[in-house]
CSV table of C-alpha atoms and ligand atoms in Angstrom, one decimal:
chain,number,residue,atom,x,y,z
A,196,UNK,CA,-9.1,-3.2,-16.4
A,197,UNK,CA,-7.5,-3.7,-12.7
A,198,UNK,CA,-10.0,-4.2,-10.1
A,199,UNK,CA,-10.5,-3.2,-6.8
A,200,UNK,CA,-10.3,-5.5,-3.9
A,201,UNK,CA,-11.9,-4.8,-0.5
A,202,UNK,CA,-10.1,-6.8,2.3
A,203,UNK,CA,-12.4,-6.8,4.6
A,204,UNK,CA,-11.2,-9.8,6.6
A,205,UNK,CA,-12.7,-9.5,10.2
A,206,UNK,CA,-9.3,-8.8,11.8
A,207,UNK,CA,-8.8,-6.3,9.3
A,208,UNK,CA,-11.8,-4.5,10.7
A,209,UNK,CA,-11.3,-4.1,14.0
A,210,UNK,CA,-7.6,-2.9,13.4
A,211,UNK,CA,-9.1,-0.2,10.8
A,212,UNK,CA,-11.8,0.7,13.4
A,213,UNK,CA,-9.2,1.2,16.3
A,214,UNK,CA,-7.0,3.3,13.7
A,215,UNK,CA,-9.7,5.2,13.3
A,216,UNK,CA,-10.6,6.1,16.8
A,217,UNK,CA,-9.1,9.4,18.2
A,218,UNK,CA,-8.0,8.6,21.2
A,219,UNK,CA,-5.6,5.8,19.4
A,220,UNK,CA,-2.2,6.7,20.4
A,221,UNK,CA,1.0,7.1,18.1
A,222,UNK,CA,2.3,3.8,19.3
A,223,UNK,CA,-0.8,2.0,19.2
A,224,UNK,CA,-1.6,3.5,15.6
A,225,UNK,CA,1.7,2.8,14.1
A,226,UNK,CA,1.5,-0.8,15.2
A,227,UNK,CA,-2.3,-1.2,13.6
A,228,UNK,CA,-0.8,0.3,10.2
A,229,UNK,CA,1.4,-2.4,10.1
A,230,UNK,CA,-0.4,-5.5,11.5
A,231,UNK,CA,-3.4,-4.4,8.7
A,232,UNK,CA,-0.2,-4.1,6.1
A,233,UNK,CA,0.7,-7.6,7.0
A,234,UNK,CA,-2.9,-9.3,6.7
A,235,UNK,CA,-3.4,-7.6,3.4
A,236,UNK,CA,0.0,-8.6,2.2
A,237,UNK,CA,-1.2,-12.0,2.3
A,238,UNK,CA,-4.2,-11.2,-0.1
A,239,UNK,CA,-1.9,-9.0,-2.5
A,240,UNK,CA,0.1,-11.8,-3.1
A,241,UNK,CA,-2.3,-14.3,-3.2
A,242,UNK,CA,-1.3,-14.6,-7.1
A,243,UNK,CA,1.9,-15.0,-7.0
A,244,UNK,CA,3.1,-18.1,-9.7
A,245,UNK,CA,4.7,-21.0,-8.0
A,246,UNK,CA,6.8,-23.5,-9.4
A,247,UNK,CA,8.0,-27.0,-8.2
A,248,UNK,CA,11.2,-28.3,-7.2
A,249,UNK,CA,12.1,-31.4,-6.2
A,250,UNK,CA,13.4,-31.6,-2.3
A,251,UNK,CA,13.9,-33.9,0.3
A,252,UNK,CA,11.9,-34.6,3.4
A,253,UNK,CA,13.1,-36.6,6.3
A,254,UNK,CA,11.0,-39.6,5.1
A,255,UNK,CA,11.4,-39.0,1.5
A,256,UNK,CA,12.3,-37.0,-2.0
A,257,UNK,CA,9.1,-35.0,-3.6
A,258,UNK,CA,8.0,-32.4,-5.5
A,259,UNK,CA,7.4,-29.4,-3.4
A,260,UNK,CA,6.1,-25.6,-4.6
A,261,UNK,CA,8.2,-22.4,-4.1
A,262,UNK,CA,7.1,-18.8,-5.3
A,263,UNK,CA,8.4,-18.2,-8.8
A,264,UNK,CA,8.6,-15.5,-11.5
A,265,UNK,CA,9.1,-12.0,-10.0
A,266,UNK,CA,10.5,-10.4,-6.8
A,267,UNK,CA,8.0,-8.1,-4.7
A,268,UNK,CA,9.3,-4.3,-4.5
A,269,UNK,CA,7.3,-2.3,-2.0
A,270,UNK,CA,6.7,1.4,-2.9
A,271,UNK,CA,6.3,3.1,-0.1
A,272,UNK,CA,5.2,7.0,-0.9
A,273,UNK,CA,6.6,9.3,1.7
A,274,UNK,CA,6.1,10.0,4.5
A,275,UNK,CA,3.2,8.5,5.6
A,276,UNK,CA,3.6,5.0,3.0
A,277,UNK,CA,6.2,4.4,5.4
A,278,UNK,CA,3.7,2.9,8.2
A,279,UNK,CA,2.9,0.3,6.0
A,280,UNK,CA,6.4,-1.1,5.5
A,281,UNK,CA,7.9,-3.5,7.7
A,282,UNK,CA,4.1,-5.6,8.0
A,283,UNK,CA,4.7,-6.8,4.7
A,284,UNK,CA,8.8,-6.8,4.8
A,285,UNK,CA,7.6,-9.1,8.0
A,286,UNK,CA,5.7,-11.6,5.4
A,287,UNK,CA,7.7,-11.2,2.6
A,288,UNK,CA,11.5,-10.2,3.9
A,289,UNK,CA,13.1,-10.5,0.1
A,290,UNK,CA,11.7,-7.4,-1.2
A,291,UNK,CA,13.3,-4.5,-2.2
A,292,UNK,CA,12.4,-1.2,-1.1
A,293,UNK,CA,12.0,2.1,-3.2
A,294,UNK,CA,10.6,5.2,-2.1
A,295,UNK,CA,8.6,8.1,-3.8
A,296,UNK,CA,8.0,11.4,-1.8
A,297,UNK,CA,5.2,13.7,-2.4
A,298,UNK,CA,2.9,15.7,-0.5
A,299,UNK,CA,-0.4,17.1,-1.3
A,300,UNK,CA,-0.1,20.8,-1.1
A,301,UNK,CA,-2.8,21.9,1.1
A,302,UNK,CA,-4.2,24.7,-0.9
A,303,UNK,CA,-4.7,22.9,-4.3
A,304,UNK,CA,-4.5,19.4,-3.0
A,305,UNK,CA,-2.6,18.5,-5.7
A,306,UNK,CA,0.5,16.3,-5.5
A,307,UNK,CA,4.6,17.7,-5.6
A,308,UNK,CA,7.1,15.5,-5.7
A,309,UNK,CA,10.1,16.1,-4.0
A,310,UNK,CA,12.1,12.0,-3.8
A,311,UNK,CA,12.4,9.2,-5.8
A,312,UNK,CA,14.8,6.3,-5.7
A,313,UNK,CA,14.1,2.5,-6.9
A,314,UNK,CA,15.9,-0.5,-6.9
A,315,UNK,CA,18.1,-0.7,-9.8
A,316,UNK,CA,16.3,-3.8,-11.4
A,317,UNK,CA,12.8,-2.1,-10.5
A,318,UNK,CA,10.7,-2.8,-14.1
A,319,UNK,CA,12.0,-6.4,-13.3
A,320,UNK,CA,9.5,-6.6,-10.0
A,321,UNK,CA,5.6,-6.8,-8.8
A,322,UNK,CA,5.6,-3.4,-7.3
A,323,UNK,CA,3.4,-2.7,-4.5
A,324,UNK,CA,2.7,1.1,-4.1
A,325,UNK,CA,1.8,1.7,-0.4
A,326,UNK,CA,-0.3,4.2,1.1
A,327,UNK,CA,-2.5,4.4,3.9
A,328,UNK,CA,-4.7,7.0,2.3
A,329,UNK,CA,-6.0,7.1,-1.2
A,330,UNK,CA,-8.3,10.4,-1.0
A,331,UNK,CA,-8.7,12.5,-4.4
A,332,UNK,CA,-6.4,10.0,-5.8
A,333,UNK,CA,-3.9,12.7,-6.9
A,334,UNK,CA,-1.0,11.1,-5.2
A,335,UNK,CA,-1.3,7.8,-6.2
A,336,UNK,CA,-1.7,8.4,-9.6
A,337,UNK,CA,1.7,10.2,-9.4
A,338,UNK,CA,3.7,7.9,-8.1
A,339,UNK,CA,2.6,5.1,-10.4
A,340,UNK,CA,3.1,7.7,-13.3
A,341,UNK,CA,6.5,7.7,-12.0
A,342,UNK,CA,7.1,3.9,-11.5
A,343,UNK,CA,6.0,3.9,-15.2
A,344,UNK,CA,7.9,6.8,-16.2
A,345,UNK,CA,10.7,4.5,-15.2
A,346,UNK,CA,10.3,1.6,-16.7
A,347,UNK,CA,7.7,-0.5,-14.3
A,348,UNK,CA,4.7,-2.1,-15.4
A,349,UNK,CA,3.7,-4.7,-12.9
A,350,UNK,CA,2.2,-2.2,-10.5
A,351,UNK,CA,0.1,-3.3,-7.5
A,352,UNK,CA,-1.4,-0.6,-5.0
A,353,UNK,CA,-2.8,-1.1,-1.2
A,354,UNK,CA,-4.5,1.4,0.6
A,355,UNK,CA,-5.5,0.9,4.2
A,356,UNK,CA,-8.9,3.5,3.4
A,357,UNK,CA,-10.1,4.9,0.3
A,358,UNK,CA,-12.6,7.6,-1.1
A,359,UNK,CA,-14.8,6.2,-3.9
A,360,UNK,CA,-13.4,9.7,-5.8
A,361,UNK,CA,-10.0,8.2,-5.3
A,362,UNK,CA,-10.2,4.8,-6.2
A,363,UNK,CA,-12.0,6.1,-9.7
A,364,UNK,CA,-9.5,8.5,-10.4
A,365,UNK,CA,-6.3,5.4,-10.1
A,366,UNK,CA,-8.7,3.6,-12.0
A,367,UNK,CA,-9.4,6.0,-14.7
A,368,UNK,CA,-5.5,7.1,-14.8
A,369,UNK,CA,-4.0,3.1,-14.6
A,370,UNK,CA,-6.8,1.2,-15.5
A,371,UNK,CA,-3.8,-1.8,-15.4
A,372,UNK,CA,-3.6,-1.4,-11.5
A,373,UNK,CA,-5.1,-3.7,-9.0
A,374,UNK,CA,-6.1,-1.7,-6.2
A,375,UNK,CA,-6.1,-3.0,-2.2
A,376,UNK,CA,-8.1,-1.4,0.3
A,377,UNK,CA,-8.8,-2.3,3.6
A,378,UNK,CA,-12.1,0.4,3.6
A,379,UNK,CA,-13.8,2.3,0.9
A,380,UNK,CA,-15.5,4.7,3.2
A,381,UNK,CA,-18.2,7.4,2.1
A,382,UNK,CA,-16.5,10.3,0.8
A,383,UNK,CA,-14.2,13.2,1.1
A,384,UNK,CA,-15.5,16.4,3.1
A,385,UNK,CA,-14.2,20.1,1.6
A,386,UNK,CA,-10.6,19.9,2.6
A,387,UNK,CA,-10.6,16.8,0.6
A,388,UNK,CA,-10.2,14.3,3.9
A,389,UNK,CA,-11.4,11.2,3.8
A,390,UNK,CA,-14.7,10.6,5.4
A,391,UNK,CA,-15.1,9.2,8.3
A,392,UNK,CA,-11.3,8.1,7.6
A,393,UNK,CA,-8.7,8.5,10.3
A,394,UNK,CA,-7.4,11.7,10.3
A,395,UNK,CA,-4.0,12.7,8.6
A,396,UNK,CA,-2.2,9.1,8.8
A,397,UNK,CA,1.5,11.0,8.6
A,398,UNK,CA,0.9,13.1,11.3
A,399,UNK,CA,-0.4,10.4,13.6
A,400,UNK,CA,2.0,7.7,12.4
A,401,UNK,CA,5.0,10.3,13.6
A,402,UNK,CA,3.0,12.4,16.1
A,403,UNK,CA,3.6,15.5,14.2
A,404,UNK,CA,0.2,17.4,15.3
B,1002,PRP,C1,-1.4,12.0,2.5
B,1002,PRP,C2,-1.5,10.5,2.3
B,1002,PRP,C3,-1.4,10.4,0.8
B,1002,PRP,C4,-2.2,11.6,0.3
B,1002,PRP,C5,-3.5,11.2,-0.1
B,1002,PRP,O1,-0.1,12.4,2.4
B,1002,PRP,O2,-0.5,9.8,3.0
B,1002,PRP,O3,-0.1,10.4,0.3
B,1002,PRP,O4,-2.2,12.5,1.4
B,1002,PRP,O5,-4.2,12.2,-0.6
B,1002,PRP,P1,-4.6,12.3,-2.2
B,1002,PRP,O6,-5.2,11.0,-2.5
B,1002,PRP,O7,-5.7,13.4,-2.2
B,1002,PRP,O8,-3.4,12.6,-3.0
B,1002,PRP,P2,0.3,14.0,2.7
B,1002,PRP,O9,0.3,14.8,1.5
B,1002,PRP,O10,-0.5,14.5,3.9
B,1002,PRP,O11,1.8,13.8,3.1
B,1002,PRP,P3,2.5,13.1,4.3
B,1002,PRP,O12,2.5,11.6,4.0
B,1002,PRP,O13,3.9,13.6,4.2
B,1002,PRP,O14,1.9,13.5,5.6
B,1003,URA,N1,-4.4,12.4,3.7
B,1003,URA,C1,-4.6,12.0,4.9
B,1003,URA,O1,-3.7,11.7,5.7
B,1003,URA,N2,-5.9,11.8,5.3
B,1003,URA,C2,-7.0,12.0,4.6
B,1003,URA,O2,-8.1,11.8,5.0
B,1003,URA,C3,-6.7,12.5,3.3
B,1003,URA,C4,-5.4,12.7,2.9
């Protein structure tokens, strides 16, 4: 059964609570989505096998540890996955980045996809799905259905918030994913909107409303 990790690092609080805040501008907000992608980045990957290889130091030769086994891909899903990006390509500048668009339709909520391109060596890598909201769960559950359509099975995802409804719902579909989330807040109100959340994150990560 994956399990779900709440990062609630103190830093990691006060970046979520001035995300959250309405009068956070697109500059501002954009930068928080990031800096938060960073600090959980270091707690997604705090498994991560290492292996040791023998190097040399200015005083001496020893046996020093370096990440092994498999590369990170980040899995942004459009648009609004995007935000997240370059905080963990900051900490971990290797990966490779694929990209899966969808967008909840706002009359059924439910998720169409309209993109997807991966790496080429994709079920090779530790995928980390990226989102900044998981609400029903709908699109989440997609895009890892996609990942898995194509091959990948070491799937992580990160969430800056979540709804308890969506988190359930990733775990019920992909009971094999970890999930990251920087807040599970209380719930979601009728339009399905995560409450107290932030808003819609693609429209204040790009200033589209
Ligand atoms: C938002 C968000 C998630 C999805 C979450 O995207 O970025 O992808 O909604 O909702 P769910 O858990 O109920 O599926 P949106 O559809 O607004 O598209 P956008 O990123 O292009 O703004
Ligand atoms: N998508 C968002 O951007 N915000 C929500 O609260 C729910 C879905």
């Amino acid at each position: 059964m994956g399990n779900l990790h709440v990062l609630n690092h103190p830093l990691i609080q006060h970046k979520v609570s001035m995300m959250r805040m309405v009068e956070t501008n697109t500059k501002d907000f954009r930068a928080l989505a990031n800096e938060i992608s960073l600090l959980m980045a270091y707690e997604v990957t705090r498994d991560l096998p290492l292996e040791s290889k023998e190097i040399e130091t200015p005083i001496c030769k020893t046996q020093a540890k370096f990440v092994a086994g498999r590369s990170i891909g980040v899995v942004p899903i459009l648009r609004a996955g995007l935000g997240m990006v370059d905080g963990i390509l900051t900490l971990i500048p290797n990966a490779k980045v694929g990209h899966v668009g969808l967008y909840r339709d706002p009359r059924t909520h439910k998720p169409v996809e309209y993109y997807c391109k991966l790496p080429i060596d994709a079920e090779k890598r530790t995928l980390i799905v990226v989102d900044p909201m998981l609400a029903t769960g709908g699109s989440a559950v997609a895009a890892i259905q996609f990942l898995k359509d194509r091959g990948c099975s070491d799937i992580k995802l990160m969430n800056l918030i979540a709804a308890p409804e969506g988190a359930k719902a990733v775990m019920d579909a992909h009971p094999d994913v970890d999930i990251y989330v920087a807040s599970m807040d209380e719930k979601l109100n009728e339009n399905a909107y995560i409450v107290p959340g932030l808003g819609d994150a693609g429209d204040r990560l790009f200033g589209t409303k």
